[in-house]
Amino acid sequence: MDRDVADNAEMPADAMTEEQERAILDQTWRDDPGLWGRLSSINHKTIGRRFITTAFCFFILGGILAVLMRVQLARPGNTFLGPDLYNQIFTMHGTTMMFLFAVPVMEAMAVFLVPLMVGTRSIAFPRLNAFGYWIYLFGGIMIYIAFLLNVGPDTGWFSYVPLAGPAYSPGKRVDFWAQIIDALSGRIS
């Protein structure tokens, strides 16, 4: 089949049949097979599915953080979580639900549906779109690694003063969190 398509690609356009042209276009626009093909694809549908899958994985992580907060708040005077860890979990939950789930899932729907609604083969700047997905994934992983290493943000997902001030949040936690959020926000806009 591939040899026939290659032979047909060299034929003049007026000598090709519609089926031959369709075969050439299918070969040009198809994703490579296997896991590597799915991970390196620039097809808007594949990227949209990746965004949705990753966003729902972060949604599950945010839900686990919500359960931990609920366990802490179940009884007065509970010592399940310390104050610092509770602030980190609170911040990570809000950050996850807003910046790693809600906004990316809306972007995923747009990436997947808009080219279909407009009638185009792909989205504008498909490689940049694919790069944006990888920035999103690695940014989310980095902020969770910081959280697991006990250097996660602890100022609330909104980062308002006084929790965001140096008196209540010494160190580089907030700075790291702000850099990751800026990277995620820059990817989205």
Coordinates of N, CA and C in Angstrom, one line a residue:
M1 N 0.8 -1.2 0.0 CA 0.0 0.0 0.0 C 0.9 1.3 0.0
D2 N 1.9 1.3 0.9 CA 2.7 2.5 1.0 C 3.5 2.7 -0.3
R3 N 3.9 1.6 -1.0 CA 4.6 1.7 -2.2 C 3.7 2.3 -3.3
D4 N 2.5 1.8 -3.3 CA 1.5 2.4 -4.3 C 1.3 3.9 -4.1
V5 N 1.2 4.3 -2.8 CA 1.0 5.7 -2.5 C 2.2 6.5 -2.9
A6 N 3.4 6.0 -2.7 CA 4.6 6.7 -3.1 C 4.6 6.8 -4.6
D7 N 4.3 5.7 -5.3 CA 4.3 5.8 -6.8 C 3.2 6.8 -7.3
N8 N 2.1 6.8 -6.6 CA 1.0 7.8 -7.0 C 1.4 9.2 -6.7
A9 N 2.2 9.4 -5.7 CA 2.6 10.8 -5.4 C 3.4 11.5 -6.5
E10 N 4.0 10.7 -7.3 CA 4.8 11.2 -8.4 C 4.0 11.4 -9.6
M11 N 2.8 11.0 -9.7 CA 1.9 11.2 -10.8 C 1.4 12.6 -10.9
P12 N 1.1 13.1 -12.1 CA 0.5 14.4 -12.2 C -0.8 14.4 -11.5
A13 N -1.2 15.6 -11.0 CA -2.4 15.7 -10.2 C -3.7 15.3 -11.0
D14 N -3.7 15.7 -12.3 CA -4.9 15.4 -13.1 C -5.0 13.9 -13.5
A15 N -3.9 13.1 -13.4 CA -4.0 11.7 -13.7 C -4.4 10.8 -12.5
M16 N -4.3 11.4 -11.3 CA -4.7 10.6 -10.1 C -6.2 10.6 -9.9
T17 N -6.6 9.5 -9.4 CA -8.1 9.3 -9.1 C -8.3 9.9 -7.7
E18 N -9.5 10.1 -7.4 CA -9.9 10.7 -6.1 C -9.4 9.7 -4.9
E19 N -9.5 8.4 -5.2 CA -9.1 7.5 -4.1 C -7.6 7.5 -3.9
Q20 N -6.8 7.7 -5.0 CA -5.4 7.8 -4.9 C -5.0 9.1 -4.1
E21 N -5.7 10.2 -4.4 CA -5.4 11.4 -3.7 C -5.8 11.3 -2.2
R22 N -6.9 10.6 -1.9 CA -7.3 10.4 -0.5 C -6.3 9.5 0.2
A23 N -5.7 8.5 -0.5 CA -4.7 7.7 0.1 C -3.4 8.5 0.5
I24 N -3.0 9.4 -0.4 CA -1.9 10.2 -0.2 C -2.1 11.1 1.0
L25 N -3.3 11.7 1.1 CA -3.6 12.6 2.2 C -3.7 11.9 3.5
D26 N -4.3 10.7 3.5 CA -4.4 9.9 4.7 C -3.0 9.5 5.2
Q27 N -2.1 9.2 4.3 CA -0.7 8.9 4.7 C 0.0 10.1 5.3
T28 N -0.3 11.3 4.7 CA 0.3 12.5 5.2 C -0.2 12.9 6.5
W29 N -1.5 12.8 6.8 CA -2.1 13.3 8.0 C -2.2 12.3 9.1
R30 N -1.9 11.0 8.9 CA -2.1 10.0 10.0 C -1.0 10.1 11.0
D31 N -1.3 9.6 12.2 CA -0.4 9.6 13.3 C 0.5 8.3 13.1
D32 N 1.7 8.4 13.6 CA 2.5 7.2 13.6 C 1.9 6.2 14.6
P33 N 2.0 4.9 14.3 CA 1.4 3.9 15.2 C 2.2 3.8 16.5
G34 N 1.5 3.2 17.5 CA 2.1 2.9 18.8 C 2.2 4.1 19.7
L35 N 2.8 3.8 20.9 CA 2.9 4.8 22.0 C 3.7 6.0 21.5
W36 N 4.8 5.8 20.9 CA 5.6 7.0 20.4 C 4.8 7.8 19.4
G37 N 4.0 7.2 18.6 CA 3.2 8.0 17.7 C 2.2 8.9 18.4
R38 N 1.5 8.3 19.4 CA 0.6 9.1 20.2 C 1.2 10.2 21.0
L39 N 2.4 10.0 21.5 CA 3.1 11.0 22.3 C 3.7 12.1 21.4
S40 N 4.1 11.8 20.2 CA 4.7 12.8 19.3 C 3.7 13.4 18.3
S41 N 2.5 13.0 18.4 CA 1.5 13.5 17.4 C 1.2 15.0 17.6
I42 N 0.9 15.7 16.4 CA 0.5 17.0 16.5 C -0.9 17.2 16.0
N43 N -1.6 16.1 15.9 CA -3.0 16.1 15.5 C -3.9 16.7 16.7
H44 N -4.7 17.6 16.4 CA -5.5 18.3 17.4 C -6.3 17.4 18.2
K45 N -6.9 16.3 17.6 CA -7.7 15.4 18.4 C -6.8 14.6 19.4
T46 N -5.7 14.2 19.0 CA -4.8 13.5 19.9 C -4.3 14.3 21.0
I47 N -4.0 15.6 20.7 CA -3.5 16.5 21.8 C -4.7 16.8 22.7
G48 N -5.9 17.0 22.2 CA -7.0 17.2 23.0 C -7.3 16.1 24.0
R49 N -7.2 14.9 23.5 CA -7.3 13.7 24.3 C -6.3 13.6 25.4
R50 N -5.0 14.0 25.1 CA -3.9 14.0 26.1 C -4.2 15.0 27.1
F51 N -4.7 16.2 26.7 CA -5.0 17.3 27.7 C -6.1 16.7 28.7
I52 N -7.2 16.2 28.1 CA -8.3 15.7 28.9 C -7.9 14.6 29.9
T53 N -7.1 13.6 29.4 CA -6.6 12.5 30.2 C -5.8 13.1 31.3
T54 N -4.8 13.9 31.0 CA -3.9 14.5 32.0 C -4.7 15.3 33.0
A55 N -5.7 16.1 32.6 CA -6.5 17.0 33.4 C -7.3 16.1 34.4
F56 N -7.8 15.0 34.0 CA -8.6 14.2 34.9 C -7.7 13.4 35.8
C57 N -6.4 13.1 35.5 CA -5.5 12.6 36.4 C -5.2 13.6 37.5
F58 N -5.0 14.9 37.1 CA -4.8 15.9 38.2 C -6.1 16.1 39.0
F59 N -7.2 15.9 38.4 CA -8.5 16.0 39.1 C -8.6 15.0 40.2
I60 N -8.1 13.8 39.9 CA -8.1 12.7 41.0 C -7.1 13.1 42.1
L61 N -5.9 13.6 41.7 CA -5.0 14.1 42.7 C -5.6 15.2 43.6
G62 N -6.3 16.1 43.0 CA -6.9 17.2 43.7 C -8.0 16.7 44.6
G63 N -8.7 15.6 44.2 CA -9.8 15.0 45.0 C -9.2 14.3 46.2
I64 N -8.0 13.7 46.0 CA -7.3 13.0 47.2 C -6.9 14.1 48.2
L65 N -6.4 15.3 47.7 CA -6.1 16.3 48.6 C -7.3 16.9 49.3
A66 N -8.5 16.9 48.7 CA -9.7 17.4 49.3 C -10.1 16.4 50.4
V67 N -10.0 15.1 50.2 CA -10.3 14.1 51.2 C -9.4 14.3 52.4
L68 N -8.1 14.5 52.2 CA -7.2 14.8 53.3 C -7.6 16.0 54.1
M69 N -8.0 17.1 53.5 CA -8.5 18.2 54.2 C -9.8 17.9 55.0
R70 N -10.7 17.2 54.4 CA -12.0 16.8 55.1 C -11.7 15.9 56.3
V71 N -10.7 15.0 56.2 CA -10.4 14.2 57.3 C -9.8 15.1 58.5
Q72 N -9.0 16.1 58.1 CA -8.5 17.0 59.1 C -9.6 17.8 59.8
L73 N -10.6 18.2 59.0 CA -11.7 19.1 59.5 C -12.8 18.3 60.1
A74 N -12.7 17.0 60.1 CA -13.9 16.2 60.6 C -14.1 16.4 62.1
R75 N -13.1 16.6 62.9 CA -13.2 16.8 64.3 C -12.5 18.0 64.7
P76 N -13.0 18.7 65.7 CA -12.2 19.8 66.3 C -11.0 19.3 67.0
G77 N -9.9 20.0 66.8 CA -8.6 19.6 67.5 C -7.9 18.4 66.9
N78 N -8.3 18.1 65.7 CA -7.7 16.9 65.0 C -6.2 17.2 64.7
T79 N -5.4 16.2 64.9 CA -3.9 16.3 64.7 C -3.5 15.5 63.5
F80 N -4.4 15.1 62.6 CA -4.1 14.3 61.4 C -3.1 15.0 60.6
L81 N -3.3 16.3 60.3 CA -2.3 17.1 59.6 C -1.8 18.3 60.4
G82 N -0.5 18.6 60.3 CA 0.0 19.8 61.0 C -0.4 21.0 60.2
P83 N -0.3 22.2 60.9 CA -0.7 23.4 60.2 C 0.0 23.7 58.9
D84 N 1.3 23.5 58.9 CA 2.1 23.7 57.6 C 1.7 22.8 56.5
L85 N 1.5 21.5 56.8 CA 1.1 20.5 55.8 C -0.3 20.8 55.3
Y86 N -1.2 21.2 56.3 CA -2.6 21.6 55.9 C -2.6 22.8 54.9
N87 N -1.8 23.8 55.2 CA -1.7 24.9 54.3 C -1.2 24.5 52.9
Q88 N -0.2 23.6 52.9 CA 0.3 23.1 51.6 C -0.8 22.3 50.9
I89 N -1.5 21.5 51.6 CA -2.5 20.7 50.9 C -3.6 21.6 50.4
F90 N -4.0 22.6 51.2 CA -5.0 23.6 50.8 C -4.6 24.3 49.5
T91 N -3.4 24.8 49.5 CA -2.9 25.5 48.3 C -2.8 24.5 47.1
M92 N -2.3 23.3 47.3 CA -2.1 22.4 46.2 C -3.5 22.0 45.7
H93 N -4.5 21.8 46.5 CA -5.8 21.5 46.1 C -6.4 22.6 45.2
G94 N -6.3 23.8 45.7 CA -6.9 24.9 44.9 C -6.1 25.1 43.6
T95 N -4.8 25.0 43.6 CA -4.0 25.1 42.4 C -4.3 24.0 41.4
T96 N -4.4 22.8 41.9 CA -4.7 21.7 41.0 C -6.1 21.8 40.4
M97 N -7.1 22.2 41.2 CA -8.4 22.3 40.6 C -8.6 23.4 39.6
M98 N -7.9 24.5 39.9 CA -8.0 25.7 38.9 C -7.1 25.6 37.8
F99 N -5.8 25.4 38.1 CA -4.7 25.6 37.0 C -4.4 24.3 36.4
L100 N -4.6 23.1 37.0 CA -4.3 21.9 36.4 C -5.5 21.0 36.0
F101 N -6.7 21.5 36.4 CA -7.9 20.8 35.9 C -8.9 21.7 35.1
A102 N -9.4 22.7 35.8 CA -10.6 23.4 35.2 C -10.2 24.1 33.9
V103 N -9.1 24.9 33.9 CA -8.7 25.7 32.8 C -8.2 24.7 31.7
P104 N -7.3 23.7 32.0 CA -6.9 22.8 30.9 C -8.0 22.0 30.3
V105 N -9.0 21.6 31.0 CA -10.0 20.8 30.4 C -10.9 21.6 29.5
M106 N -11.0 22.9 29.8 CA -11.7 23.8 28.8 C -10.8 24.0 27.6
E107 N -9.5 24.1 27.8 CA -8.6 24.3 26.6 C -8.7 23.0 25.8
A108 N -8.7 21.8 26.5 CA -8.8 20.6 25.7 C -10.0 20.5 24.9
M109 N -11.1 20.9 25.4 CA -12.4 20.9 24.6 C -12.2 21.8 23.4
A110 N -11.6 22.9 23.6 CA -11.4 23.8 22.4 C -10.5 23.3 21.4
V111 N -9.4 22.7 21.9 CA -8.4 22.1 21.0 C -9.0 21.0 20.2
F112 N -9.8 20.2 20.8 CA -10.5 19.1 20.2 C -11.6 19.5 19.2
L113 N -12.4 20.4 19.7 CA -13.7 20.7 18.9 C -13.6 21.8 17.9
V114 N -12.8 22.9 18.2 CA -12.9 24.0 17.3 C -12.5 23.7 15.9
P115 N -11.4 23.0 15.6 CA -11.1 22.6 14.2 C -12.2 21.8 13.6
L116 N -12.8 20.9 14.3 CA -13.9 20.2 13.8 C -15.1 21.1 13.4
M117 N -15.4 22.1 14.3 CA -16.5 23.0 14.0 C -16.2 23.9 12.8
V118 N -15.0 24.3 12.7 CA -14.6 25.2 11.6 C -14.4 24.4 10.3
G119 N -14.1 23.2 10.4 CA -13.9 22.3 9.2 C -12.5 22.3 8.7
T120 N -11.5 22.5 9.6 CA -10.1 22.4 9.2 C -9.5 21.1 9.5
R121 N -8.4 20.8 9.0 CA -7.7 19.5 9.3 C -7.0 19.6 10.6
S122 N -6.5 20.7 11.0 CA -5.7 20.9 12.2 C -5.9 22.3 12.8
I123 N -5.4 22.4 14.0 CA -5.4 23.7 14.7 C -4.2 24.6 14.2
A124 N -4.4 25.9 14.3 CA -3.2 26.7 13.9 C -2.1 26.5 14.9
F125 N -0.9 26.5 14.4 CA 0.4 26.2 15.1 C 0.3 24.9 15.9
P126 N 0.1 23.8 15.2 CA 0.0 22.5 15.9 C 1.2 22.1 16.8
R127 N 2.4 22.4 16.4 CA 3.6 22.0 17.1 C 3.6 22.9 18.4
L128 N 3.3 24.1 18.3 CA 3.2 25.0 19.5 C 2.1 24.5 20.5
N129 N 1.0 24.0 20.0 CA 0.0 23.4 20.8 C 0.5 22.1 21.5
A130 N 1.2 21.3 20.8 CA 1.8 20.1 21.4 C 2.8 20.5 22.4
F131 N 3.6 21.5 22.2 CA 4.6 21.9 23.1 C 3.9 22.4 24.4
G132 N 2.8 23.1 24.2 CA 2.0 23.6 25.4 C 1.5 22.5 26.3
Y133 N 1.2 21.4 25.7 CA 0.8 20.2 26.5 C 1.9 19.7 27.3
W134 N 3.1 19.6 26.8 CA 4.2 19.1 27.5 C 4.6 20.1 28.6
I135 N 4.5 21.4 28.4 CA 4.8 22.4 29.4 C 3.8 22.2 30.6
Y136 N 2.5 22.0 30.2 CA 1.5 21.8 31.2 C 1.8 20.5 32.0
L137 N 2.1 19.4 31.4 CA 2.4 18.2 32.1 C 3.6 18.3 33.0
F138 N 4.7 18.8 32.5 CA 5.9 18.9 33.3 C 5.8 19.9 34.4
G139 N 5.0 21.0 34.2 CA 4.8 22.0 35.2 C 4.0 21.4 36.3
G140 N 2.9 20.6 36.0 CA 2.1 20.0 37.0 C 2.9 19.0 37.8
I141 N 3.8 18.2 37.1 CA 4.6 17.2 37.8 C 5.6 17.9 38.7
M142 N 6.2 19.0 38.3 CA 7.2 19.7 39.1 C 6.5 20.3 40.4
I143 N 5.3 20.8 40.3 CA 4.7 21.4 41.5 C 4.3 20.3 42.4
Y144 N 4.0 19.1 41.9 CA 3.7 18.0 42.8 C 4.9 17.4 43.4
I145 N 6.0 17.4 42.7 CA 7.3 16.9 43.3 C 7.7 17.8 44.4
A146 N 7.6 19.2 44.2 CA 7.9 20.1 45.3 C 7.0 19.9 46.5
F147 N 5.8 19.6 46.2 CA 4.9 19.3 47.4 C 5.3 18.0 48.1
L148 N 5.6 17.0 47.4 CA 6.1 15.7 48.0 C 7.4 15.9 48.7
L149 N 8.2 16.8 48.3 CA 9.5 17.1 49.0 C 9.3 18.1 50.2
N150 N 8.1 18.4 50.5 CA 7.8 19.3 51.6 C 8.3 20.7 51.3
V151 N 8.3 21.1 50.1 CA 8.6 22.5 49.7 C 7.5 23.0 48.8
G152 N 6.3 22.5 49.0 CA 5.2 22.9 48.3 C 4.7 24.3 48.7
P153 N 3.9 25.0 47.9 CA 3.4 26.3 48.3 C 2.4 26.2 49.5
D154 N 2.4 27.2 50.3 CA 1.5 27.2 51.5 C 0.8 28.5 51.7
T155 N 0.4 29.2 50.7 CA -0.2 30.5 50.8 C -1.6 30.6 50.3
G156 N -2.2 29.4 50.0 CA -3.6 29.4 49.4 C -3.4 29.6 47.9
W157 N -4.4 29.1 47.2 CA -4.2 29.1 45.7 C -4.4 30.5 45.2
F158 N -4.9 31.4 46.0 CA -5.1 32.8 45.5 C -3.9 33.6 45.9
S159 N -3.1 33.2 46.9 CA -1.8 33.9 47.3 C -2.0 35.3 47.8
Y160 N -3.0 35.5 48.6 CA -3.3 36.8 49.2 C -2.5 37.0 50.4
V161 N -2.2 38.3 50.7 CA -1.6 38.6 52.0 C -2.6 38.5 53.1
P162 N -2.3 38.0 54.3 CA -1.1 37.9 54.9 C -0.4 36.6 54.7
L163 N -1.1 35.5 54.3 CA -0.4 34.2 54.1 C 0.7 34.3 53.1
A164 N 0.6 35.1 52.1 CA 1.7 35.2 51.1 C 2.8 36.1 51.5
G165 N 2.7 36.8 52.6 CA 3.8 37.7 53.1 C 4.9 36.9 53.7
P166 N 6.1 37.6 53.8 CA 7.3 36.9 54.3 C 7.1 36.4 55.8
A167 N 6.3 37.1 56.6 CA 6.1 36.7 58.0 C 5.5 35.3 58.1
Y168 N 4.6 34.9 57.2 CA 3.9 33.6 57.2 C 4.4 32.6 56.2
S169 N 5.2 33.1 55.3 CA 5.6 32.1 54.3 C 7.1 32.4 53.9
P170 N 8.0 32.1 54.8 CA 9.4 32.3 54.6 C 9.9 31.3 53.6
G171 N 11.0 31.6 52.9 CA 11.6 30.7 52.0 C 11.2 30.9 50.6
K172 N 11.5 29.9 49.8 CA 11.2 30.0 48.3 C 10.0 29.3 47.8
R173 N 9.2 28.8 48.7 CA 8.0 28.0 48.3 C 7.1 28.8 47.4
V174 N 6.8 30.0 47.8 CA 5.9 30.9 47.0 C 6.5 31.3 45.7
D175 N 7.8 31.5 45.7 CA 8.5 31.9 44.5 C 8.4 30.8 43.5
F176 N 8.7 29.5 43.9 CA 8.6 28.4 43.0 C 7.2 28.2 42.5
W177 N 6.2 28.3 43.4 CA 4.8 28.2 42.9 C 4.4 29.2 41.9
A178 N 4.9 30.5 42.2 CA 4.6 31.6 41.2 C 5.2 31.3 39.9
Q179 N 6.4 30.8 39.8 CA 7.1 30.5 38.6 C 6.3 29.5 37.8
I180 N 5.9 28.4 38.5 CA 5.1 27.3 37.8 C 3.8 27.9 37.3
I181 N 3.1 28.6 38.1 CA 1.8 29.2 37.7 C 2.0 30.1 36.5
D182 N 3.0 30.9 36.5 CA 3.3 31.8 35.4 C 3.6 31.0 34.1
A183 N 4.3 29.9 34.3 CA 4.6 29.0 33.1 C 3.3 28.4 32.6
L184 N 2.4 27.9 33.5 CA 1.1 27.3 33.1 C 0.2 28.4 32.5
S185 N 0.2 29.6 33.1 CA -0.6 30.6 32.5 C -0.1 31.1 31.2
G186 N 1.2 31.2 31.0 CA 1.7 31.6 29.7 C 1.4 30.6 28.6
R187 N 1.3 29.3 29.0 CA 1.0 28.3 28.0 C -0.4 28.5 27.6
I188 N -1.3 28.8 28.5 CA -2.7 28.9 28.2 C -3.0 30.1 27.3
S189 N -2.4 31.2 27.6 CA -2.8 32.5 26.9 C -2.2 32.6 25.5

